[in-house]
PDB file of C-alpha atoms and ligand atoms in Angstrom:
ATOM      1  CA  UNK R   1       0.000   0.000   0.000  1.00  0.00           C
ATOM      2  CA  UNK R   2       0.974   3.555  -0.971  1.00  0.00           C
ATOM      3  CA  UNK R   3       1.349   5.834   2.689  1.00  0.00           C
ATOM      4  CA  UNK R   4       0.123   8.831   0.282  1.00  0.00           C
ATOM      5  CA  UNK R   5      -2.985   7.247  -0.411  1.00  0.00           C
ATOM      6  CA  UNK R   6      -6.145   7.991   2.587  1.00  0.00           C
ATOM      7  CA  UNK R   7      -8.558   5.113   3.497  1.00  0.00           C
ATOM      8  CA  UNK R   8     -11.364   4.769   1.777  1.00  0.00           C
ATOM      9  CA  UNK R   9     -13.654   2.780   4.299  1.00  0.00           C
ATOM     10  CA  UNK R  10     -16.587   2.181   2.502  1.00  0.00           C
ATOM     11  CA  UNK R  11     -19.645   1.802   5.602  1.00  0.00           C
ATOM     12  CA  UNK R  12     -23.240   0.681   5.387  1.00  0.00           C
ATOM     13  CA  UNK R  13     -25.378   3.147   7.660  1.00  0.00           C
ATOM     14  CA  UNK R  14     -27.932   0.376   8.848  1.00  0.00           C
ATOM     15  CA  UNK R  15     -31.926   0.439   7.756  1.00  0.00           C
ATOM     16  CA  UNK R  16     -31.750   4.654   9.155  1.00  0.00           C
ATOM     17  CA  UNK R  17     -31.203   5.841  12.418  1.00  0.00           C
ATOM     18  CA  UNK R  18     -28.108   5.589  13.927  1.00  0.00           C
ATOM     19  CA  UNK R  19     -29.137   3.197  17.047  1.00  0.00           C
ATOM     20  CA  UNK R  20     -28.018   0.936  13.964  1.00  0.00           C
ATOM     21  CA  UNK R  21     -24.591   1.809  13.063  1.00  0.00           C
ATOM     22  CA  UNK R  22     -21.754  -0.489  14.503  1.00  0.00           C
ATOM     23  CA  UNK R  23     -19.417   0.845  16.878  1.00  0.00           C
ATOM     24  CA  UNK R  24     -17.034   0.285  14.254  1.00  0.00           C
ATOM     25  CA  UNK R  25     -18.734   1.987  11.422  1.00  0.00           C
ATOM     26  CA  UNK R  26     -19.193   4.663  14.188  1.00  0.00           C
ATOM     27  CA  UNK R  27     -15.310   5.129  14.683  1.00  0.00           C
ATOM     28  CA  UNK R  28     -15.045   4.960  10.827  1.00  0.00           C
ATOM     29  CA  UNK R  29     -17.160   7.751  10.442  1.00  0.00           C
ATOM     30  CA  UNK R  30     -15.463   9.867  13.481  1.00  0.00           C
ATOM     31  CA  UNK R  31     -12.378   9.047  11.797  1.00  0.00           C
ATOM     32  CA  UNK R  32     -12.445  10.224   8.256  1.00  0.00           C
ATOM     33  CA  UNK R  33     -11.911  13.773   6.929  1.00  0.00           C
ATOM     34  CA  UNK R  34     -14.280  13.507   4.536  1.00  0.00           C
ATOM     35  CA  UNK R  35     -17.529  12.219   4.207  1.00  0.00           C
ATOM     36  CA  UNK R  36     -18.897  10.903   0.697  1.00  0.00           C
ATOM     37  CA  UNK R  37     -22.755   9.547   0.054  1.00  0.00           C
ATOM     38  CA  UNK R  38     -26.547  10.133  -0.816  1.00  0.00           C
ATOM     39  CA  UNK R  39     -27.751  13.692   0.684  1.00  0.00           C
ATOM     40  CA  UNK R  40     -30.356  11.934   2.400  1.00  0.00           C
ATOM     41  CA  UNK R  41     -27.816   9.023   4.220  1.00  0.00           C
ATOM     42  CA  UNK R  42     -25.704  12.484   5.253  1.00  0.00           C
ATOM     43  CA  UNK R  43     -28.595  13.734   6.679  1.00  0.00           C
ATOM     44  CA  UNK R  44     -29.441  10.556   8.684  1.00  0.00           C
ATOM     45  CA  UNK R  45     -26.207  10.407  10.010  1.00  0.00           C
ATOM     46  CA  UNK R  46     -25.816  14.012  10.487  1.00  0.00           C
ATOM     47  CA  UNK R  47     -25.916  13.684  14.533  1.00  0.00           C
ATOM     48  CA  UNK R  48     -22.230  11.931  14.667  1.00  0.00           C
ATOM     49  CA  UNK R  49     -20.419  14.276  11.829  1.00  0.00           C
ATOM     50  CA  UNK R  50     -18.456  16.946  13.449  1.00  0.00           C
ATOM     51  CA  UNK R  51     -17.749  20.489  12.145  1.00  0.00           C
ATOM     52  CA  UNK R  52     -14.588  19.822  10.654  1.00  0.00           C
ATOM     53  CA  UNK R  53     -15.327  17.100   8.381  1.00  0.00           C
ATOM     54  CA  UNK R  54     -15.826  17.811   4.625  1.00  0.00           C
ATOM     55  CA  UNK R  55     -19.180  16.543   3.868  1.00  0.00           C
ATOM     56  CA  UNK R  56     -19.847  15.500   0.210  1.00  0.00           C
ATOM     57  CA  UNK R  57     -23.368  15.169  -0.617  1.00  0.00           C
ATOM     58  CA  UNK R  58     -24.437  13.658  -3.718  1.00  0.00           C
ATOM     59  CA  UNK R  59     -27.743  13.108  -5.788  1.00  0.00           C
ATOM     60  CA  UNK R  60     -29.661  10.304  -5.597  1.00  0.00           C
ATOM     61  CA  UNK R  61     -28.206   8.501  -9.135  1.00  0.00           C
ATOM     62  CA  UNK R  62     -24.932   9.856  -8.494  1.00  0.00           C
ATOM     63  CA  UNK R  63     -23.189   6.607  -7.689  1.00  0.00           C
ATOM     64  CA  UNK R  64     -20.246   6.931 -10.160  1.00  0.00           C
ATOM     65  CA  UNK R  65     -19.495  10.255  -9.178  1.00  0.00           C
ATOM     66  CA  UNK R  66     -19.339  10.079  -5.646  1.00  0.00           C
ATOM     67  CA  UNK R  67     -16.835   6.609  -5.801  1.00  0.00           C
ATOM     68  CA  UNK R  68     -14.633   8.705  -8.128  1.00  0.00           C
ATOM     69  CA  UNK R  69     -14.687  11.725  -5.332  1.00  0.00           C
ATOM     70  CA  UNK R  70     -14.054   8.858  -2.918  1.00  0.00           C
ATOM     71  CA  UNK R  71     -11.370   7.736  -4.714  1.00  0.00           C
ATOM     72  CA  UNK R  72      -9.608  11.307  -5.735  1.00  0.00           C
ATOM     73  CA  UNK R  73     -10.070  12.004  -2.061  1.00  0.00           C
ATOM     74  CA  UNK R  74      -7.826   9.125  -1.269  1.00  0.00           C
ATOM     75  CA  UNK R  75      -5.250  10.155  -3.634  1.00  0.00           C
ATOM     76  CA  UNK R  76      -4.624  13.612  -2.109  1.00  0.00           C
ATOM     77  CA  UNK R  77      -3.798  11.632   1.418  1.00  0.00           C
ATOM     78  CA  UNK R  78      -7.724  12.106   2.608  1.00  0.00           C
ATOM     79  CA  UNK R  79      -9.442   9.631   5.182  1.00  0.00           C
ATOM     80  CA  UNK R  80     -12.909   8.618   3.304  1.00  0.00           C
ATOM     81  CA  UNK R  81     -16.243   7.550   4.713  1.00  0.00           C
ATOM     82  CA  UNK R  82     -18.371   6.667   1.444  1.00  0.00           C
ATOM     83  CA  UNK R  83     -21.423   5.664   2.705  1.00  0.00           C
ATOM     84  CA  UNK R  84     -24.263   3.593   1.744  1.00  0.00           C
ATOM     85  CA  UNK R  85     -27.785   2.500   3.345  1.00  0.00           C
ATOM     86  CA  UNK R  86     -28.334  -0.561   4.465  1.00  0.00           C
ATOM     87  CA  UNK R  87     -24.838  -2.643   4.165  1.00  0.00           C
ATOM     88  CA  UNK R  88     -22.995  -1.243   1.146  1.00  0.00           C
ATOM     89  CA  UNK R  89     -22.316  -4.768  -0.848  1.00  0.00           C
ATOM     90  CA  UNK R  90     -25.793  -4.969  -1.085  1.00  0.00           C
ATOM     91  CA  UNK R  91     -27.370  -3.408  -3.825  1.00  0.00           C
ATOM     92  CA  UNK R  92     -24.967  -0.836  -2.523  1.00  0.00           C
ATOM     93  CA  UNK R  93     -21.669   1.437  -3.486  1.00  0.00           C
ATOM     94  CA  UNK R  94     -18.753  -1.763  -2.027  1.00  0.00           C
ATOM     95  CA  UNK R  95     -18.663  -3.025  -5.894  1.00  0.00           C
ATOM     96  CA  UNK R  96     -18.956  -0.304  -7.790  1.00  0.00           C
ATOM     97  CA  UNK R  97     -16.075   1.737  -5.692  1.00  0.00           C
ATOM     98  CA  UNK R  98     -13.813  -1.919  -6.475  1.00  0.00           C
ATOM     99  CA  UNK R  99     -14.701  -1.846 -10.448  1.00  0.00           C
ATOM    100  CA  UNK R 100     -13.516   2.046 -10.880  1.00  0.00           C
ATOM    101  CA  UNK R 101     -10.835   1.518  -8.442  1.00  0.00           C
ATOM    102  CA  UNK R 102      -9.768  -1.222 -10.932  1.00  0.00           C
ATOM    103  CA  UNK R 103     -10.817   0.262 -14.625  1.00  0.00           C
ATOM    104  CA  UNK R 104      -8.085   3.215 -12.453  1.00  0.00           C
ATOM    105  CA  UNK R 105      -4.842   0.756 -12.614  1.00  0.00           C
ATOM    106  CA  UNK R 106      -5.646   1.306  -8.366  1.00  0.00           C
ATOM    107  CA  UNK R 107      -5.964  -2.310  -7.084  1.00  0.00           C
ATOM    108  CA  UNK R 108      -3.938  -2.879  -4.004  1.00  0.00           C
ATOM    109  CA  UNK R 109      -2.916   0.949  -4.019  1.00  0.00           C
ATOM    110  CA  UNK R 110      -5.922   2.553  -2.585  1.00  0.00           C
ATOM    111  CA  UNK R 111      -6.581   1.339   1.085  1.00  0.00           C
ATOM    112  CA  UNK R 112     -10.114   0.100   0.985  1.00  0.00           C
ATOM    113  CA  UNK R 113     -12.029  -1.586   4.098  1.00  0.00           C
ATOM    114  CA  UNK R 114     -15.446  -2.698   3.898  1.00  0.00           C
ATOM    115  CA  UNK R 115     -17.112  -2.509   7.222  1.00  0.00           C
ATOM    116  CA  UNK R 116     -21.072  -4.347   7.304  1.00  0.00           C
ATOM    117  CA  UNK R 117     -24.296  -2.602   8.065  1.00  0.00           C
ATOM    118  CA  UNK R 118     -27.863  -3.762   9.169  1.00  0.00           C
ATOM    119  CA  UNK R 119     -29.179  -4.806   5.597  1.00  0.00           C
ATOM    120  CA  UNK R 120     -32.896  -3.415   5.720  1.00  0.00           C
ATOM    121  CA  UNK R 121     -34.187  -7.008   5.437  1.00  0.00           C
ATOM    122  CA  UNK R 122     -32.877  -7.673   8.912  1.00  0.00           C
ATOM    123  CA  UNK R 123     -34.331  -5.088  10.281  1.00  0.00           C
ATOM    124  CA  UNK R 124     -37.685  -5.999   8.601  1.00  0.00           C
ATOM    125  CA  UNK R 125     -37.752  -9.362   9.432  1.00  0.00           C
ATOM    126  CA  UNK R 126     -36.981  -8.053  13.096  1.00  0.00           C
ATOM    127  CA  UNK R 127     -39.841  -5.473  13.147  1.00  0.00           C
ATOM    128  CA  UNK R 128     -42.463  -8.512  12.156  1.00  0.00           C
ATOM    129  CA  UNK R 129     -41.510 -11.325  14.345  1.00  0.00           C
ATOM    130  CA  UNK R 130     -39.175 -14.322  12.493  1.00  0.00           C
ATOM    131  CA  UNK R 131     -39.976 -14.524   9.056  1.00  0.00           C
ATOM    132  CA  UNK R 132     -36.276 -15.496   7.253  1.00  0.00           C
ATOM    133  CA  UNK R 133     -35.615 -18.761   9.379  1.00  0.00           C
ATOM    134  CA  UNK R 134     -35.148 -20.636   6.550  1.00  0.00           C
ATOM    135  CA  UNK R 135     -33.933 -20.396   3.196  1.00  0.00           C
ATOM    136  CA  UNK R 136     -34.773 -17.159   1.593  1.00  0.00           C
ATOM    137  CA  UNK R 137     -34.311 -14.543  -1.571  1.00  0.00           C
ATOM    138  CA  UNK R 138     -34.279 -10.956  -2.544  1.00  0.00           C
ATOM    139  CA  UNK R 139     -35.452  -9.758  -5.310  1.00  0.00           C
ATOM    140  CA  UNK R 140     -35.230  -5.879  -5.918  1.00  0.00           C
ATOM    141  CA  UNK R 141     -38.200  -4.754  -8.823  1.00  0.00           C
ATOM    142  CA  UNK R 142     -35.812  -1.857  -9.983  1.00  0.00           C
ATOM    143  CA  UNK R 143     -35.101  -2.303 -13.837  1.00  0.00           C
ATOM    144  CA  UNK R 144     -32.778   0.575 -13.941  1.00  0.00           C
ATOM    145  CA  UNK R 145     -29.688  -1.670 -13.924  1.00  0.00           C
ATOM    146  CA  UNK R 146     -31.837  -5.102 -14.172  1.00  0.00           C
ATOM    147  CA  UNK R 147     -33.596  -5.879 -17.640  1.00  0.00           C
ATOM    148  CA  UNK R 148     -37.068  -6.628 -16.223  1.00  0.00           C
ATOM    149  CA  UNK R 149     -37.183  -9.743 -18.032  1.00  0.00           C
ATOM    150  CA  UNK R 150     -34.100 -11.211 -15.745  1.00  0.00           C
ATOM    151  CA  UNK R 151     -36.332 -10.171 -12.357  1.00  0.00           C
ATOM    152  CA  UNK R 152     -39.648 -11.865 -13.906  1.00  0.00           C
ATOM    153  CA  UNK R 153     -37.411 -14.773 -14.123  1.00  0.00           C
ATOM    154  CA  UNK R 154     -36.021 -14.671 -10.671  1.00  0.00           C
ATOM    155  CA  UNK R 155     -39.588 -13.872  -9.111  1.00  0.00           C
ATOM    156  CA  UNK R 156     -40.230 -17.335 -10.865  1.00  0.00           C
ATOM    157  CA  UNK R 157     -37.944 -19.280  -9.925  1.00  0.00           C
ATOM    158  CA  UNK R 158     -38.037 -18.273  -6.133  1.00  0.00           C
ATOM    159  CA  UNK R 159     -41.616 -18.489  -6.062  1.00  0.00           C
ATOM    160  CA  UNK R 160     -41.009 -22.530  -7.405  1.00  0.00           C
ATOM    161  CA  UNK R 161     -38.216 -22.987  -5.212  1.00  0.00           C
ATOM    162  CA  UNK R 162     -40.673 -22.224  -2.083  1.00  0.00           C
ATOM    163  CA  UNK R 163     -38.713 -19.593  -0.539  1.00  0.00           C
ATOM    164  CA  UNK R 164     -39.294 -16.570   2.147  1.00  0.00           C
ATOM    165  CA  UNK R 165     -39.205 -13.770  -0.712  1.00  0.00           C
ATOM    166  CA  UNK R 166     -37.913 -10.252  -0.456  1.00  0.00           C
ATOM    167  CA  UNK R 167     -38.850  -7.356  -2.575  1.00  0.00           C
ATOM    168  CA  UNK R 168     -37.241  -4.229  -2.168  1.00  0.00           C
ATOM    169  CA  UNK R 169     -37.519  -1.108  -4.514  1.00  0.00           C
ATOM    170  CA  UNK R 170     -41.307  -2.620  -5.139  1.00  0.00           C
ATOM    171  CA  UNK R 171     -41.863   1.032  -6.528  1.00  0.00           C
ATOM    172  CA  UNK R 172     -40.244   4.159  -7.525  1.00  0.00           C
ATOM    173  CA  UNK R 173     -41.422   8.083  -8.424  1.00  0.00           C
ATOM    174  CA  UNK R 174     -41.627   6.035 -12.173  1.00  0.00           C
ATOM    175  CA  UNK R 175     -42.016   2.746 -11.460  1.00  0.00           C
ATOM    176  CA  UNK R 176     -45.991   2.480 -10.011  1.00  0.00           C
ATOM    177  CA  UNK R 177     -47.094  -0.877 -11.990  1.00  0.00           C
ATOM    178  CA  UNK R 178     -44.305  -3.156 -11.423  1.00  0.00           C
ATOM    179  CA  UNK R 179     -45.672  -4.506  -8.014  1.00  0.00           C
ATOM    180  CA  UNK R 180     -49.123  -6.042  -8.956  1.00  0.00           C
ATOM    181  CA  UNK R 181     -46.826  -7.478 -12.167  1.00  0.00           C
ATOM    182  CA  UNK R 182     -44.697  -9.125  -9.757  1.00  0.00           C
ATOM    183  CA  UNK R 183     -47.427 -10.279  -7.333  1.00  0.00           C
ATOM    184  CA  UNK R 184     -49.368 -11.329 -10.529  1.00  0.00           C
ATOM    185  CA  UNK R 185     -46.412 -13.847 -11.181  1.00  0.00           C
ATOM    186  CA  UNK R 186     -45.591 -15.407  -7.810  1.00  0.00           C
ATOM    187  CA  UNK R 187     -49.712 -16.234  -8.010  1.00  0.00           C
ATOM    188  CA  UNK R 188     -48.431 -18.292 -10.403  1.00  0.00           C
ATOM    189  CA  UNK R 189     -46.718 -20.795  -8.181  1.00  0.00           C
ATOM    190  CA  UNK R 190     -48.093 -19.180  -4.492  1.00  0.00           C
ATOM    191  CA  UNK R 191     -51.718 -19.579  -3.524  1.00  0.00           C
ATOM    192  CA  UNK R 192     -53.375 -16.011  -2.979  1.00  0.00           C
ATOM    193  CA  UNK R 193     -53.358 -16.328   0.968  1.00  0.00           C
ATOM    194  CA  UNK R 194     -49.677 -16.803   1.757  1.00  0.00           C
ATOM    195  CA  UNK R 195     -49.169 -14.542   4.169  1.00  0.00           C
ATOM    196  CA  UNK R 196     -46.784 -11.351   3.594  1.00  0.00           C
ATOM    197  CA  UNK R 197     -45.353  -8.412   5.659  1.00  0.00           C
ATOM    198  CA  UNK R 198     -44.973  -4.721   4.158  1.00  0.00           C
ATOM    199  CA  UNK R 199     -42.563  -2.452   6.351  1.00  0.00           C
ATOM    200  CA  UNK R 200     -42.403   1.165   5.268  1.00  0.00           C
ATOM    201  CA  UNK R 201     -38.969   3.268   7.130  1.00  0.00           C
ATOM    202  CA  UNK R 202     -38.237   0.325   9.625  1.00  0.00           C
ATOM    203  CA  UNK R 203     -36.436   2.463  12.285  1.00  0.00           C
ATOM    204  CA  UNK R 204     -37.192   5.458  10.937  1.00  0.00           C
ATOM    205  CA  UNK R 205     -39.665   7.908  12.635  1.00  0.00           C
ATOM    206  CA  UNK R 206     -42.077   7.602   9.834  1.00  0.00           C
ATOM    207  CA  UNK R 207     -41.959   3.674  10.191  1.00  0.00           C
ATOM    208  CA  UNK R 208     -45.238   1.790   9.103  1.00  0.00           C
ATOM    209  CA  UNK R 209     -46.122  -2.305   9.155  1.00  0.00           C
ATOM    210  CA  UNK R 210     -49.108  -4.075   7.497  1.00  0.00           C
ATOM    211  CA  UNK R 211     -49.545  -7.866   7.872  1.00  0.00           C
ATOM    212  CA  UNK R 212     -51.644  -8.892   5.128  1.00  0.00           C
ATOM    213  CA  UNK R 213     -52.091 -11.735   2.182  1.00  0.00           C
ATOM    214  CA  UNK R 214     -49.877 -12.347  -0.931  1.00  0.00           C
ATOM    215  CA  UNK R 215     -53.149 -11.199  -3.025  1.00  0.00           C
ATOM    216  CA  UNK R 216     -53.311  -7.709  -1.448  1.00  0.00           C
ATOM    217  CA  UNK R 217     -49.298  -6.306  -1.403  1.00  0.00           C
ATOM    218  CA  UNK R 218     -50.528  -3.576  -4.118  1.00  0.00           C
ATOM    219  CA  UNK R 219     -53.380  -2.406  -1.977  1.00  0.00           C
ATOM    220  CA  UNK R 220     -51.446  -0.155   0.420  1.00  0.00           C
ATOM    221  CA  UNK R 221     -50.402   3.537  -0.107  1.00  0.00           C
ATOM    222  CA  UNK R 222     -47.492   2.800   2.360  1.00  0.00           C
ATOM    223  CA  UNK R 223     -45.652   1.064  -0.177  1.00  0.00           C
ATOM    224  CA  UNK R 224     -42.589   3.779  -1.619  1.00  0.00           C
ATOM    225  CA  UNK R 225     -39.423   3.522  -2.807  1.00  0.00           C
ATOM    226  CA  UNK R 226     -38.590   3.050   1.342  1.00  0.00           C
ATOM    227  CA  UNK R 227     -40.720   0.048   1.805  1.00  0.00           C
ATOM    228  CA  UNK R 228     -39.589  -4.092   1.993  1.00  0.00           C
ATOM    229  CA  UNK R 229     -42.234  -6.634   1.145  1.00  0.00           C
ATOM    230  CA  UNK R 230     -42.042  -9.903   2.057  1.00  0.00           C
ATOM    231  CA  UNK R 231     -43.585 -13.034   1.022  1.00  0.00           C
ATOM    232  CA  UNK R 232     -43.763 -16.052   3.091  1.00  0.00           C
ATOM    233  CA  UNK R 233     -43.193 -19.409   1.810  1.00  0.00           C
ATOM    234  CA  UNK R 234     -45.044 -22.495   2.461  1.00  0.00           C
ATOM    235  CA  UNK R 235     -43.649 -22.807   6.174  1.00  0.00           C
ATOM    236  CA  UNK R 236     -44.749 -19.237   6.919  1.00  0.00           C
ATOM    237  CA  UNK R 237     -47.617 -18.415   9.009  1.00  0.00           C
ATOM    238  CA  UNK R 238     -49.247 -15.390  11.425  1.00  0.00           C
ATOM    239  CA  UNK R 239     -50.342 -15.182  14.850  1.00  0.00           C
ATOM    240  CA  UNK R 240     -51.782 -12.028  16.464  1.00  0.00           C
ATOM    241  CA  UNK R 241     -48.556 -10.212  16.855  1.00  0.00           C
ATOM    242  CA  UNK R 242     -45.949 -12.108  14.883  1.00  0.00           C
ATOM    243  CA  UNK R 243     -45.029 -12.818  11.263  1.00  0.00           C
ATOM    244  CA  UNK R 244     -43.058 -16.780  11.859  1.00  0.00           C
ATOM    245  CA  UNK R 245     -41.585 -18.879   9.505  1.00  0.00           C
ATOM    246  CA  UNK R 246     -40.830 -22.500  10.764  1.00  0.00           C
ATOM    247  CA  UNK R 247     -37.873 -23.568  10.822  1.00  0.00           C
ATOM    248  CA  UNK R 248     -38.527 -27.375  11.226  1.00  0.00           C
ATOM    249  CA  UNK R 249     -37.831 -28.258  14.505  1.00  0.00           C
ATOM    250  CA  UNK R 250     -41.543 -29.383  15.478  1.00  0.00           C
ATOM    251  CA  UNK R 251     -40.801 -32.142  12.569  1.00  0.00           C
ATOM    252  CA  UNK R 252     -37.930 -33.424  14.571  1.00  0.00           C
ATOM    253  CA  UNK R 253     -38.620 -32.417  18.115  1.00  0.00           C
ATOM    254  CA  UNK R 254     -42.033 -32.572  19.794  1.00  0.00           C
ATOM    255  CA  UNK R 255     -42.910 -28.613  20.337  1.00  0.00           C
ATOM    256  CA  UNK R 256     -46.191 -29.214  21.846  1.00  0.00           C
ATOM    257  CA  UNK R 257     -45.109 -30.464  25.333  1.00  0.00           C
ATOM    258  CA  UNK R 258     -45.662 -27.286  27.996  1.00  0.00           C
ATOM    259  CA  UNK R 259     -43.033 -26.234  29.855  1.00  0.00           C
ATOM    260  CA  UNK R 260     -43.211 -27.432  33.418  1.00  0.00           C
ATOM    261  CA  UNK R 261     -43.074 -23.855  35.744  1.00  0.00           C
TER     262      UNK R 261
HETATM  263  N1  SAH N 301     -28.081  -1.493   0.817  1.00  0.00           N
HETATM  264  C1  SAH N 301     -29.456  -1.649   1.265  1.00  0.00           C
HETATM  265  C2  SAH N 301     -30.432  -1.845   0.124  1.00  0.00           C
HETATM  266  C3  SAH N 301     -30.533  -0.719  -0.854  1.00  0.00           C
HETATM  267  S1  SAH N 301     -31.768  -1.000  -2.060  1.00  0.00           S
HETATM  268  C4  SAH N 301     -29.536  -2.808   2.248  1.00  0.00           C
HETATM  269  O1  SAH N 301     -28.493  -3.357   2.653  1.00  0.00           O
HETATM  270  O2  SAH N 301     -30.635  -3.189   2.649  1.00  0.00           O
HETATM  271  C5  SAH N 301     -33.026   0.077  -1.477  1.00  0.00           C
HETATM  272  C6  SAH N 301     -34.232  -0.703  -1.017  1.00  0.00           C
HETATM  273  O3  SAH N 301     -33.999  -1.215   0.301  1.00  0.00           O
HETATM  274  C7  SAH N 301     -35.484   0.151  -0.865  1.00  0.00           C
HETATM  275  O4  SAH N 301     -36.166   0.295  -2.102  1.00  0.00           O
HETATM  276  C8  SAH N 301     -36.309  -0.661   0.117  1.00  0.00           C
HETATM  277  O5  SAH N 301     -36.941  -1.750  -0.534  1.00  0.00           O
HETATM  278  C9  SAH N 301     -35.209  -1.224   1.030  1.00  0.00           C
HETATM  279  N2  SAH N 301     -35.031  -0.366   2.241  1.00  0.00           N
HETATM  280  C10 SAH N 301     -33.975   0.413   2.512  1.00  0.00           C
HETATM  281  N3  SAH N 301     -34.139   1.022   3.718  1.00  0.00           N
HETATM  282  C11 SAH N 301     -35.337   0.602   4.194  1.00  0.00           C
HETATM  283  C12 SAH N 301     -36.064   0.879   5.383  1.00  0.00           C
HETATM  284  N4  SAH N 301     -35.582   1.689   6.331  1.00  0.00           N
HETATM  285  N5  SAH N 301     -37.278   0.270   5.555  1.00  0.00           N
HETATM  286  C13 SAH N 301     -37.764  -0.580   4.625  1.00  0.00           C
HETATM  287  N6  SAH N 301     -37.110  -0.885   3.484  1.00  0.00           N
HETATM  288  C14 SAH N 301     -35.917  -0.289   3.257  1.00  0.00           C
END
């Protein structure tokens, strides 16, 4: 590693407010001289920035430009927080940062560390009881990167493989349709009752949950670009408060003897 060259550590804020953040994507933060990501993530971390730290806020499809600030930052000897919702390998800024770094003759020259956020699926599952026990997918409905041919096939496939499914991006300021689409498909495979969980902002002060039926995920208004929807699969069921997916042990163990108090 070049001494020039600042740290680029690339950190995934968590699902929104910073009750989320690790204590070591906290230091990260506190550490770097400048700080590189989507206005709105600034904003949502804005509590732990300091004064002194160059804050680079960039638009929302302004993922190439903010790596390449991340990455001329590190050249003049800067410390970089580029940050990302969520965790940033996921559907995030980790891979993109690592292709430019490379297409820049950079590999194993700029100091890069990846540290792991709260994906918003975990923190979704969390706010609705146990729903990802067992195997399950994501599937984002954005076509802006995906051909939407590709995601009808995946929304297939999961739905035949019987897993917990995950939608994110299930609609955008464009995108209004692409929902009842996708629902229309997993109907294919998934009878109409299944349960499913829609979680608008999870952690977020404008947080909202519905538990409702595969048949009616298009019927709410609280599903936005912030929202997760998720599909049960065949082992997934609801009681009054909980969203659960078994995870088999009541086929192996007997879980109907009560515990003696
Ligand atoms: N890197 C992120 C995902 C970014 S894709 C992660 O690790 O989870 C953006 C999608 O994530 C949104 O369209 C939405 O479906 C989901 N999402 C992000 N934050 C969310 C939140 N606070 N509540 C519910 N869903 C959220």
């Amino acid at each position: 590693m070049n001494k020039d060259f600042g740290k680029i550590a690339v950190i995934g804020t968590g699902p929104g407010d910073t009750d989320h953040l690790s204590k070591k994507a906290l230091d990260a933060v506190k550490d770097a001289e400048v700080v590189i990501g989507y206005s709105s993530y600034l904003k949502q971390i804005g509590d732990i920035l300091s004064e002194n730290q160059e804050k680079m806020p960039f638009n929302m499809k302004d993922e190439i430009k903010r790596c390449e600030a991340a990455v001329k930052k590190s050249l003049e000897g800067k410390t970089v927080a580029l940050v990302s919702g969520g965790d940033a390998g996921i559907y995030g800024m980790s891979g993109l940062l690592l292709e430019i770094i490379e297409k820049e003759s950079l590999v194993g020259k700029v100091p890069v560390e990846f540290i792991p956020g709260i994906p918003a699926f975990c923190a979704v599952s969390s706010a609705v009881g146990a729903p990802i026990t067992n195997d399950f997918c994501v599937i984002s409905l954005s076509n802006l990167l995906t051909p939407w041919k590709d995601i009808e096939k995946r929304l297939r496939a999961a739905s035949a493989g019987d897993f917990v499914i995950i939608i994110y991006n299930p609609k955008s300021m464009k995108r209004k349709e692409e929902l009842t689409i996708a629902k229309n498909i997993l109907l294919e495979n998934i009878e109409h009752d299944r349960p499913a969980a829609i979680v608008k902002a999870v952690t977020r002060p404008d947080e909202e949950i519905v538990i409702t039926t595969l048949e009616n995920i298009d019927n709410f208004d609280i599903v936005t670009m912030n929202t997760t929807v998720i599909v049960g699969s065949s082992n997934t069921y609801v009681n009054d408060l909980y969203m659960i997916t078994k995870r088999g042990y009541g086929n192996k163990y007997d879980l109907n003897k009560k515990i003696n108090y």
